[in-house]
Coordinates of C-alpha atoms and ligand atoms in Angstrom, one line a residue:
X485 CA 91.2 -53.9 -16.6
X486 CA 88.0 -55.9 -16.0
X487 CA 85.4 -54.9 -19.1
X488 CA 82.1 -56.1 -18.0
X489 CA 80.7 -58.3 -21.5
X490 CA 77.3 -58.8 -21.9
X491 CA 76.3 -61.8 -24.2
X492 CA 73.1 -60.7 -24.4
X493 CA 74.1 -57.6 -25.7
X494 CA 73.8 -57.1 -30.0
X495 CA 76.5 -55.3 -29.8
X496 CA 78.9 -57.8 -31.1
X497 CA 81.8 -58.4 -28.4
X498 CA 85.0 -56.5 -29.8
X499 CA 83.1 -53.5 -30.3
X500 CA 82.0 -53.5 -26.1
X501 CA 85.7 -54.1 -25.6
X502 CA 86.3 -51.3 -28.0
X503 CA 83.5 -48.8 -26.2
X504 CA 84.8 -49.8 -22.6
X505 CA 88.6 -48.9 -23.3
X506 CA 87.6 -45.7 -25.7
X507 CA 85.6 -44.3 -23.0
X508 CA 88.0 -44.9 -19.9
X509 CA 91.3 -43.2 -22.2
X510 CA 88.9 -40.3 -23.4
X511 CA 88.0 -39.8 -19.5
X512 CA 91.2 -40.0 -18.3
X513 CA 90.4 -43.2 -16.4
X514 CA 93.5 -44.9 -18.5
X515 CA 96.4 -42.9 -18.2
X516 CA 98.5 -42.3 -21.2
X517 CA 101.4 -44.5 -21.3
X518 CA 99.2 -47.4 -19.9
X519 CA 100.1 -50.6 -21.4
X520 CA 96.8 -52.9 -22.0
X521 CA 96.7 -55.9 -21.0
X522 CA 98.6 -58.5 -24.0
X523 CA 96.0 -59.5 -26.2
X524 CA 96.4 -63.6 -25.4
X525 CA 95.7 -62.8 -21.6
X526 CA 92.9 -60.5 -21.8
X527 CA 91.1 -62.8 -24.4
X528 CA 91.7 -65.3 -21.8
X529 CA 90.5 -63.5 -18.8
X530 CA 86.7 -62.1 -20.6
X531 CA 86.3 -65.6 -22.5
X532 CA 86.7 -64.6 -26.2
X533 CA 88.6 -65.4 -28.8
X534 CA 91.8 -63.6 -29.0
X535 CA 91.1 -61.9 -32.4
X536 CA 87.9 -60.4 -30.7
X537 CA 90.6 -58.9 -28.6
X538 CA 92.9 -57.9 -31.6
X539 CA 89.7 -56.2 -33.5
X540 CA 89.2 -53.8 -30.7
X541 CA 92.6 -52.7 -30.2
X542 CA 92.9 -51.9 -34.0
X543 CA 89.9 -50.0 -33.8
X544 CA 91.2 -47.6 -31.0
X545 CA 94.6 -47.8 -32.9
X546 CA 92.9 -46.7 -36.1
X547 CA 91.8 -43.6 -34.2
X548 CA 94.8 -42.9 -32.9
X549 CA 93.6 -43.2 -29.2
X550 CA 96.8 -46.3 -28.6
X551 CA 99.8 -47.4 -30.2
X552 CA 101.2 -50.6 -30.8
X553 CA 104.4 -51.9 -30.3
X554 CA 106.0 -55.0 -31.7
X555 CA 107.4 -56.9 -29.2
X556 CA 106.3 -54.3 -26.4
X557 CA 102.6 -54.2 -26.1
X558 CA 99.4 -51.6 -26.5
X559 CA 99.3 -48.3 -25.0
X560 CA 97.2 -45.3 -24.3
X561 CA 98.9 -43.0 -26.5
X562 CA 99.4 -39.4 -25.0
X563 CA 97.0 -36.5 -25.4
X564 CA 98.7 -34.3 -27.4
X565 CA 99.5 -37.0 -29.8
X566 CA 95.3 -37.8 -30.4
X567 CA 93.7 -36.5 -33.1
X568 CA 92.0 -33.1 -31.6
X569 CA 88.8 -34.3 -31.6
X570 CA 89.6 -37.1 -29.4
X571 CA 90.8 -35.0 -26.3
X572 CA 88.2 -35.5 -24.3
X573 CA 84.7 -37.3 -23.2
X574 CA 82.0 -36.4 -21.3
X575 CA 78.5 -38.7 -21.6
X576 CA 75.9 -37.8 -24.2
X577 CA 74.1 -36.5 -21.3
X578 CA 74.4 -35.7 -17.4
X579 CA 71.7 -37.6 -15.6
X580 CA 69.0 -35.7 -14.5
X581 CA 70.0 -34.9 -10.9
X582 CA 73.3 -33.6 -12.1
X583 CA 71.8 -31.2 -14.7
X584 CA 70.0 -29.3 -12.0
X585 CA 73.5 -29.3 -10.0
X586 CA 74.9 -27.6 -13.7
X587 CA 71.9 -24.9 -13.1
X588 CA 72.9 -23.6 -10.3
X589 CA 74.8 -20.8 -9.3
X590 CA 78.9 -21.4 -9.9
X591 CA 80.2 -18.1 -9.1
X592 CA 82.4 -19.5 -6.3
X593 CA 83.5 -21.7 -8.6
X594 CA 84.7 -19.8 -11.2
X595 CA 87.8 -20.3 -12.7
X596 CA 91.1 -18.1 -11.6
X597 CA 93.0 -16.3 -13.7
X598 CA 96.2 -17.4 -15.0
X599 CA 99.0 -15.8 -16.7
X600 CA 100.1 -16.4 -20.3
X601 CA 103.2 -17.7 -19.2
X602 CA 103.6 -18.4 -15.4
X603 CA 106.3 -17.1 -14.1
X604 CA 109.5 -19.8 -13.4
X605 CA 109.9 -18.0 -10.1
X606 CA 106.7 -16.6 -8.7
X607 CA 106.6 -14.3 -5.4
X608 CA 103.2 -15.8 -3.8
X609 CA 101.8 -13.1 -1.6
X610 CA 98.8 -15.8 -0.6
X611 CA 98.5 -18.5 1.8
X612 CA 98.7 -18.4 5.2
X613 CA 102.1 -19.0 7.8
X614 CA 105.1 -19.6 6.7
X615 CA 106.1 -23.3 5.7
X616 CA 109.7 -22.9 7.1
X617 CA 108.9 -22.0 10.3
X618 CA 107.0 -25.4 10.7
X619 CA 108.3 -27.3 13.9
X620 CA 108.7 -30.0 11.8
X621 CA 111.0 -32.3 13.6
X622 CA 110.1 -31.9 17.0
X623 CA 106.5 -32.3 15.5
X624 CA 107.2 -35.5 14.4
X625 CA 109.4 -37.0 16.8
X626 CA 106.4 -36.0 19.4
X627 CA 104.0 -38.3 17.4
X628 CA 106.2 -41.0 17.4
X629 CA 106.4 -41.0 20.8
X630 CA 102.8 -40.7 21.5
X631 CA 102.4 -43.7 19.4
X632 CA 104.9 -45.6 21.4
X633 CA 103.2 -44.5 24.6
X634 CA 99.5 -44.8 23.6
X635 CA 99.8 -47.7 21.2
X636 CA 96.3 -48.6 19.6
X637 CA 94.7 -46.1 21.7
X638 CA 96.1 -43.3 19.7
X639 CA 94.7 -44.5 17.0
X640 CA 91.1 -45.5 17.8
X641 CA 88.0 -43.1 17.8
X642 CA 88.7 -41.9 21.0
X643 CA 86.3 -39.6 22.4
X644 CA 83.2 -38.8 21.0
X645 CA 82.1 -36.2 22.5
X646 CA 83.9 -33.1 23.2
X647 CA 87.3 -34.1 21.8
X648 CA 90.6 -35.3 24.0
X649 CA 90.0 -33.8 27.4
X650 CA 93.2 -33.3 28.0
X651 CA 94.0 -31.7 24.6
X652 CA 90.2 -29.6 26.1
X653 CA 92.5 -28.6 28.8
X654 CA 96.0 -27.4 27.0
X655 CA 93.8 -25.2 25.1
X656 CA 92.0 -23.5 28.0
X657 CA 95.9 -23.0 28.9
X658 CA 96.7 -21.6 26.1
X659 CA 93.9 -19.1 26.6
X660 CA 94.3 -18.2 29.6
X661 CA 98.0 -17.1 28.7
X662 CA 96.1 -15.1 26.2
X663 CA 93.7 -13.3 28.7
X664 CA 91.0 -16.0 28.3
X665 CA 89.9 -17.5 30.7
X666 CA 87.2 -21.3 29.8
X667 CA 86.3 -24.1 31.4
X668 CA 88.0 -27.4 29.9
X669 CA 83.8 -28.6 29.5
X670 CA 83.0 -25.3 27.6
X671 CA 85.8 -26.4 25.0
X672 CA 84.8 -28.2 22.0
X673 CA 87.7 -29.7 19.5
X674 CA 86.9 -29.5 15.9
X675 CA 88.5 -29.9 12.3
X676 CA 89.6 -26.7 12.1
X677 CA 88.2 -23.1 12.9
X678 CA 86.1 -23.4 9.8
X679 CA 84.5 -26.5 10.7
X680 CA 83.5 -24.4 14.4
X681 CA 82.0 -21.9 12.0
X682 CA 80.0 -24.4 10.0
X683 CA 78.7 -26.0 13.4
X684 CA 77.5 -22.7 14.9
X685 CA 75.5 -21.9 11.5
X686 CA 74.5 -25.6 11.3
X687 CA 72.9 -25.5 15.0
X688 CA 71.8 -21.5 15.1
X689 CA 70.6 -21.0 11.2
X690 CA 68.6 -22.4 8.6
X691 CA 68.1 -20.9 4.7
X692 CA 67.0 -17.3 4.2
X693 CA 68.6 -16.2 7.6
X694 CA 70.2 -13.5 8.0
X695 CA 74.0 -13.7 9.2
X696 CA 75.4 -10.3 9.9
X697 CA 79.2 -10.0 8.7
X698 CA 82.3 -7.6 8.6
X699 CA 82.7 -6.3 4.8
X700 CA 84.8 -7.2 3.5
X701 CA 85.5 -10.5 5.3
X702 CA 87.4 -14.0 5.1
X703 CA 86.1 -15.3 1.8
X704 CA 85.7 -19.2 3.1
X705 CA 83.2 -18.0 5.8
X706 CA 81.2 -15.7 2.6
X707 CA 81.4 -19.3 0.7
X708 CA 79.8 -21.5 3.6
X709 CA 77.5 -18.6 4.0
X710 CA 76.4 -19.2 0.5
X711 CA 76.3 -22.8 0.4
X712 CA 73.8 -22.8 3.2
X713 CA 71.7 -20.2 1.9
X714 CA 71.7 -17.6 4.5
X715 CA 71.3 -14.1 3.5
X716 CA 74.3 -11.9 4.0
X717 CA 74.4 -8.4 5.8
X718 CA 77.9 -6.4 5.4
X719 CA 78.7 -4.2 8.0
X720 CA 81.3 -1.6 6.5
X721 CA 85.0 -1.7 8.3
X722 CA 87.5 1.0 8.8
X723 CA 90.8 1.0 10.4
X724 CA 89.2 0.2 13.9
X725 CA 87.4 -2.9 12.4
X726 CA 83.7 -3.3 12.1
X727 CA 81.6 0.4 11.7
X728 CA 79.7 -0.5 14.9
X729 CA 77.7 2.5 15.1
X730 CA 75.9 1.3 11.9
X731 CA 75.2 -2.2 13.0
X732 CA 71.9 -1.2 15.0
X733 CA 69.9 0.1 11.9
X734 CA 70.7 -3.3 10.4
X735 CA 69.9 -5.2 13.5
X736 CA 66.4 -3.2 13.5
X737 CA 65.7 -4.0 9.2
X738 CA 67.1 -7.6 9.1
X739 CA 66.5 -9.4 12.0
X740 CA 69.8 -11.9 12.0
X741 CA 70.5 -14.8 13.8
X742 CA 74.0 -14.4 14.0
X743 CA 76.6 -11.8 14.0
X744 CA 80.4 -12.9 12.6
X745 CA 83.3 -11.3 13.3
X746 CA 86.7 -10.8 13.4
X747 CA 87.9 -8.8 15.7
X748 CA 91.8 -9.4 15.9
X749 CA 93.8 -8.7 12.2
X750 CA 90.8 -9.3 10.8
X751 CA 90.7 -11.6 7.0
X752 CA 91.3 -9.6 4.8
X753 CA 92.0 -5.9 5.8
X754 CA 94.3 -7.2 9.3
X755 CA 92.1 -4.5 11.0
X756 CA 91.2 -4.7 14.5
X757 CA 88.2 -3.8 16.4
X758 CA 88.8 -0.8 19.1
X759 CA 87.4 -1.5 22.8
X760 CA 84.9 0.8 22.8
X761 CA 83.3 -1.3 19.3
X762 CA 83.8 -4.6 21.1
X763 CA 81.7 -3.7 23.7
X764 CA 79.2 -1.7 21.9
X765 CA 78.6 -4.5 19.6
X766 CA 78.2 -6.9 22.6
X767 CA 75.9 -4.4 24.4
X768 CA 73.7 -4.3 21.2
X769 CA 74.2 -8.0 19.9
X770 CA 72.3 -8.6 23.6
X771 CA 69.8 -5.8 23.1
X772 CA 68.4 -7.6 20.4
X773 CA 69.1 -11.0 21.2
X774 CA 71.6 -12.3 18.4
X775 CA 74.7 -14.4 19.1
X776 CA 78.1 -13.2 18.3
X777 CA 80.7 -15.8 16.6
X778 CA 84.0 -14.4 17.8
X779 CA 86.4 -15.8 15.0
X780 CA 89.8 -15.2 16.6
X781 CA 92.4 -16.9 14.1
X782 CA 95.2 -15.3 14.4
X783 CA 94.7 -13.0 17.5
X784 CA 97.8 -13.8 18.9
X785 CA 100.5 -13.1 16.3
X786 CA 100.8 -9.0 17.7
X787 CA 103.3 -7.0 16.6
X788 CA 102.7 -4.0 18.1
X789 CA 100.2 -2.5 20.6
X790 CA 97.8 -3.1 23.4
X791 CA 95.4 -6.6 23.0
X792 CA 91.9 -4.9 23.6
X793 CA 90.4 -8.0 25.7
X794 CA 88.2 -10.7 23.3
X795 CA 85.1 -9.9 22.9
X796 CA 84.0 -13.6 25.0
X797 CA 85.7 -12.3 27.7
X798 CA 83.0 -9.5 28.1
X799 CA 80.1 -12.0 28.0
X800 CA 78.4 -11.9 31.2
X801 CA 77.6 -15.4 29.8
X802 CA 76.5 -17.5 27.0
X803 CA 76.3 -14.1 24.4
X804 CA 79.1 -15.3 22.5
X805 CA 80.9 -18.5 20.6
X806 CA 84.5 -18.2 20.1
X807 CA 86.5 -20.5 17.5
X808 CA 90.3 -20.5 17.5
X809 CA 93.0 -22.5 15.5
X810 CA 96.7 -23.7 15.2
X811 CA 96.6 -23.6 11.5
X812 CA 97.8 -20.2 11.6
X813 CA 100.2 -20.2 14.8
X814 CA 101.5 -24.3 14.4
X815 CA 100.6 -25.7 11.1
X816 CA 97.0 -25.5 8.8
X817 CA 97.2 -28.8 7.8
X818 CA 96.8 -30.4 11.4
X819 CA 93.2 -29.3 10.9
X820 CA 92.4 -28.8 14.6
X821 CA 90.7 -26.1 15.8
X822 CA 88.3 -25.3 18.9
X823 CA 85.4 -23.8 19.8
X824 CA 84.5 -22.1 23.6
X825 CA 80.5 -21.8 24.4
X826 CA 78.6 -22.1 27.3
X827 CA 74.6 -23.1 28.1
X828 CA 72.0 -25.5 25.9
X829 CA 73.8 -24.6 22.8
X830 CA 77.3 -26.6 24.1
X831 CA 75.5 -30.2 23.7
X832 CA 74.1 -28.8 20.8
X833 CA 77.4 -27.9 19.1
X834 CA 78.8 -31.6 20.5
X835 CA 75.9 -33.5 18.4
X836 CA 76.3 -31.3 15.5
X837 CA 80.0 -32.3 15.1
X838 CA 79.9 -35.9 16.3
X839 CA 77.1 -36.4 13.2
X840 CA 79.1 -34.1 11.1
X841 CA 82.5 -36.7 11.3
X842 CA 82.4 -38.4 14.5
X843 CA 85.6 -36.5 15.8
X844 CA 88.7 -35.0 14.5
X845 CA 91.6 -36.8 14.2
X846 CA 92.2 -38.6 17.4
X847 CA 96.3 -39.1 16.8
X848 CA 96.3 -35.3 15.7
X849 CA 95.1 -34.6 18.7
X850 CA 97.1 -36.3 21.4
X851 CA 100.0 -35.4 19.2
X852 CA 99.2 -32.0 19.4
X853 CA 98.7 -32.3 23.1
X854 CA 101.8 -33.3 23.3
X855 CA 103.2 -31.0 21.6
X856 CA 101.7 -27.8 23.1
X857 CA 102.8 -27.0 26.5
X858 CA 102.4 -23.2 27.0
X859 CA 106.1 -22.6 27.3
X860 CA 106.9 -24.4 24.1
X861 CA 103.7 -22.6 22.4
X862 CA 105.2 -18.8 23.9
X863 CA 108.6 -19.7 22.7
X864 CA 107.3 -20.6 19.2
X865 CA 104.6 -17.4 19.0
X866 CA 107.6 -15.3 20.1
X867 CA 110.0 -16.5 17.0
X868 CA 106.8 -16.2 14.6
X869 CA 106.1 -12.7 16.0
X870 CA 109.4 -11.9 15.3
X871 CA 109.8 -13.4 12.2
X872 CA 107.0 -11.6 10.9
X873 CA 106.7 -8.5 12.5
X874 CA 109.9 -7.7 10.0
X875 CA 108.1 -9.3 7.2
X876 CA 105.4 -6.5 7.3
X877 CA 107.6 -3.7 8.1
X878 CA 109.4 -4.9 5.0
X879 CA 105.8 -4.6 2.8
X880 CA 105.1 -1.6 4.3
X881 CA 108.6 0.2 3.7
X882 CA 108.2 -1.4 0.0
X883 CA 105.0 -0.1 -0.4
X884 CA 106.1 3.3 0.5
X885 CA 109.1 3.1 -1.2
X886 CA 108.1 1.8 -4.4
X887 CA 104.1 2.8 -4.4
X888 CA 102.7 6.2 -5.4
X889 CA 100.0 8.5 -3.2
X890 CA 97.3 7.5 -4.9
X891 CA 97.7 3.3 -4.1
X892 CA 97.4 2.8 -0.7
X893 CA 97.9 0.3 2.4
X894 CA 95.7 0.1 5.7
X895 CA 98.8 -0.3 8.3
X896 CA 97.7 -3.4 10.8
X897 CA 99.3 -4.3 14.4
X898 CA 99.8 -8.3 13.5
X899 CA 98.2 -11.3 12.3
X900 CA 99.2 -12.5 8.4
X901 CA 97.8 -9.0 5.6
X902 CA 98.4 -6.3 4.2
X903 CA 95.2 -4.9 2.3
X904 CA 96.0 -2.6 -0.6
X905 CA 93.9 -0.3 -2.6
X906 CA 94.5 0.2 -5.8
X907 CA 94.3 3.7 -8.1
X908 CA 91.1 4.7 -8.9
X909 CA 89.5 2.9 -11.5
X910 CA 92.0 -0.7 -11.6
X911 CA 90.8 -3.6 -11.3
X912 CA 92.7 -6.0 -9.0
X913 CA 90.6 -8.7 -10.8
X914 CA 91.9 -7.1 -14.1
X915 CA 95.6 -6.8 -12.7
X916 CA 96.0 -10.8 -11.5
X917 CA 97.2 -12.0 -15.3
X918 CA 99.5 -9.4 -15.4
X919 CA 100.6 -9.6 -11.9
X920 CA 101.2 -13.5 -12.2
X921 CA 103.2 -12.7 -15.5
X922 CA 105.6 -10.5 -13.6
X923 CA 106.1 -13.5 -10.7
X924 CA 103.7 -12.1 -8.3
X925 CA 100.6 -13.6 -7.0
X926 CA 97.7 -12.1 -4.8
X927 CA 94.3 -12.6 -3.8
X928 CA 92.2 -10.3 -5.2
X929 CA 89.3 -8.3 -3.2
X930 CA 86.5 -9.3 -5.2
X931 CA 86.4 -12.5 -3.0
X932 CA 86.2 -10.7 0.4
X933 CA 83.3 -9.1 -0.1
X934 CA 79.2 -9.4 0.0
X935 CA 79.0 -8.0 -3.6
X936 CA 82.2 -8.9 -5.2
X937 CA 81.7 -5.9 -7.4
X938 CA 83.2 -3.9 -4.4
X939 CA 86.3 -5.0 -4.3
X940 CA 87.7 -4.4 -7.3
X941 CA 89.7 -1.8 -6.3
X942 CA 91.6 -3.7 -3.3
X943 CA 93.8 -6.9 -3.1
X944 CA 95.5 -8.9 0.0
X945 CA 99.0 -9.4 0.4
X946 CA 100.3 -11.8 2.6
X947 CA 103.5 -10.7 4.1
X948 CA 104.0 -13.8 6.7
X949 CA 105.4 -16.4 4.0
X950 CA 107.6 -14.6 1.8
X951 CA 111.3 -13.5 2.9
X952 CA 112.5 -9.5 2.9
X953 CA 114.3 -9.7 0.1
X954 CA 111.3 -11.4 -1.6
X955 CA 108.5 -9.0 -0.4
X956 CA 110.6 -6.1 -1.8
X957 CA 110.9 -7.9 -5.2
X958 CA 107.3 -9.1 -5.0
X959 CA 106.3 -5.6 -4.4
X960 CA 108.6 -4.0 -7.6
X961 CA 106.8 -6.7 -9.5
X962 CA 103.3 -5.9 -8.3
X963 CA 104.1 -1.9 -9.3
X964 CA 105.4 -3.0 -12.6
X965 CA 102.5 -4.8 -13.6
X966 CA 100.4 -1.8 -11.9
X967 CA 101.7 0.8 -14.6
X968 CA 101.2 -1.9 -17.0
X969 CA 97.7 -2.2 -16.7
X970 CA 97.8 1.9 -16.5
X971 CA 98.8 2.0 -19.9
Ligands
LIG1964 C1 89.5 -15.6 9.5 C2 89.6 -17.1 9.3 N1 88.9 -17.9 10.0 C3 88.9 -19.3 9.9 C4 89.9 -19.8 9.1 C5 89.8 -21.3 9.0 O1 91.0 -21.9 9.4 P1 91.1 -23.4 9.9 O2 89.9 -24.1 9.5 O3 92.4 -23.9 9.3 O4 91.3 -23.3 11.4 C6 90.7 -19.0 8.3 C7 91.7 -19.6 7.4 O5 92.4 -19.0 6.6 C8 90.6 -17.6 8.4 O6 91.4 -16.8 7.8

């Protein structure tokens, strides 16, 4: 511990020592079960007498914020054990700049509900893949070996600009086995899909835009919407993803500088827009001059039915940004993601994200590199596509089994949700406690959603992490705590 003394100071020695120690425990700074330092040593260390020392551990003793104990030293006794009023601290008062922070709107930040008791075994119907599908091993033998092959090089800076050009080059692979087709220099790597969407609003908007979205959509994308101050548009969605035909009225009232959206398994209602809307939209999003950001995170875990071709492949050029991701098909914590533009707004998008963290993970992405060859990434999509395909016919049969008439679930063709609406009248916002108390966890569909208010009615279920027999428990749970919250 280093106490900073002032001799200057009135305030007579022990009692800074005192002050300095009660203020670190109360914050947390000091761990309970920390054992000060021995009286004879810290004495020695500040340059006071050792009963200066001794004063102010008996003061913070007296108040029950340490114990001693002969023959074993002081420590920071543990919370529970303080007398109530000594939980916690927090400064007389916030500077100045931080109390305007404190002003400001904390909805996002809201706290989550929590059940009474947590359940010991809780059925999470959140997140994203699943976990035990991870290629763990062959993941991290593949960075070892990069390391032995690269050496330092793997671990330097690496390219500023664009990103690993050959990593650039996998992924227009990858896309091309997808229907794709991009130029390694239209390929830009980033930290993850939602640092692509970031960039684009970073480079296309400033605050009080208007950036048109899906509604309901993913809720991280509604948050950075926020946080930059951009006004939000909602576009209504149905089973064949974003209501197209009502998008031009908007277009004509708001005036946006950007349209986002979803098109495959769309966050949160796994919708997907028909081919007929993807070219409309592009038809109109040209008409009146706005840019389309293609977010296409999971567009290649299909179950079922025809892929209607991305909407960037129907850009006679330059009309759209597209951002794609192996958090959802490899792993989210690799944190790479990519986006595909062409003409002045590339270099644009380059600067933006070599300012924004100079570039993403240079081992990451030679591992990755590795990693990826198209036959090993077809191989893995198959086993996922597989793997979950079964998952959500599980929910669904659950659902139908277990469910009656008036909940309901919008059937989707792949990607990671289910979205459920709930009897007239519930609250899914209401229902979480409850739900969390029978071992069942969702997210509920206030966060999707331009008004929050709207979504009351609907939660998401993810059915990619969780085996059968779990989903069909999960789902028993979610019914039980349904017809509590009737009652
Ligand atoms: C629709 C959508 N876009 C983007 C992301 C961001 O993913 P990442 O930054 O991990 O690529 C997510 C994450 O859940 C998502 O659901």
């Amino acid at each position: 511990v280093r106490i900073p003394i002032d001799r200057s100071s009135e305030v007579p020695l022990y009692q800074q020592i005192e002050d300095f120690l009660r203020q670190n425990i109360l914050s947390g700074k000091l761990e309970p079960g920390t054992r000060l330092p021995a009286t004879r040593q810290l004495a020695a260390e500040l340059g006071v007498s050792r009963i200066t020392v001794k004063n102010a551990y008996a003061e913070l003793e007296g108040d029950g914020l340490v114990d001693s104990m002969e023959g074993s030293g002081t420590f920071v006794m543990e919370v529970h054990q303080r007398p109530n009023r000594l939980i916690t601290w927090e400064p007389e008062a916030w500077p100045l700049w931080q109390q305007e922070l404190q002003g400001e709107d904390q909805s996002n930040l809201a706290p989550q509900p929590t059940a009474r008791e947590p359940h010991p075994r809780m059925i999470s119907f959140t997140g994203v893949g699943d976990p035990e599908l991870f290629p763990l091993k062959e993941f991290s033998k593949t960075m070892q070996t990069v390391i032995k092959r690269d050496g330092v090089d793997a671990l330097l800076y690496g390219d500023f600009n664009a990103g690993y050009a050959p990593l650039r080059k996998t992924i227009t692979r990858v896309l091309a086995s997808q229907g794709i087709q991009a130029n390694p220099e239209q390929v830009l790597i980033t930290s993850g899909s939602q640092q692509g969407i970031a960039l684009v609003c970073q480079i296309l908007l400033k605050p009080g835009d208007v950036v048109i979205v899906e509604n309901p959509t993913y809720n991280l994308a509604l948050e950075l919407f926020r946080a930059l101050r951009l006004k939000i548009v909602g576009v209504p969605v149905d089973e064949s993803g974003m209501q197209v035909a009502k998008l031009e009225a908007l277009l004509q009232r708001y005036h946006p500088r950007l349209i986002y959206t979803i098109p495959n398994f769309q966050n949160p209602t796994g919708a997907s827009l028909s081919g007929a809307r993807r070219r409309a939209l592009l038809a109109l999003a040209d008409r009146y001059h706005v840019p389309i950001l293609e977010d296409d995170f999971a567009g290649d875990l299909r179950y079922e039915g025809t892929a209607q071709p991305a909407i960037k492949v129907l850009d006679p050029g330059g009309r759209v940004i597209y951002t794609g991701t192996f958090s959802k098909m490899l792993m989210p914590g690799l944190r790479v993601g990519f986006l595909v533009a062409e003409g002045p707004v590339f270099p644009k998008l380059v600067q933006a994200k070599r300012v924004s963290d100079l570039t993403t993970s240079t081992l990451m992405q030679r591992t990755l590199n590795e990693y990826v060859t198209v036959g090993r990434y077809q191989v893995h999509l198959r086993r996922s596509c597989r793997v979950y395909r079964k998952r959500r016919d599980a929910m669904l049969s659950a659902i139908r089994h277990y469910c009656d008439e008036c909940m309901r679930v919008y059937i989707t063709q792949g990607g990671l949700f289910l979205w459920f609406r709930l009897p007239e009248g519930m609250s899914s916002t209401q229902l979480l406690p409850l739900a969390l108390e029978e071992g069942v966890d969702y997210a509920p569909g206030s966060r999707f959603f331009v008004n929050p208010e709207e979504g009351e009615r609907f939660l998401r279920l993810n059915f990619a992490t969780q085996s059968e027999e779990n989903i069909e428990a999960g789902i028993q749970r979610l019914v039980k705590a349904i017809d509590r919250l009737r009652k």
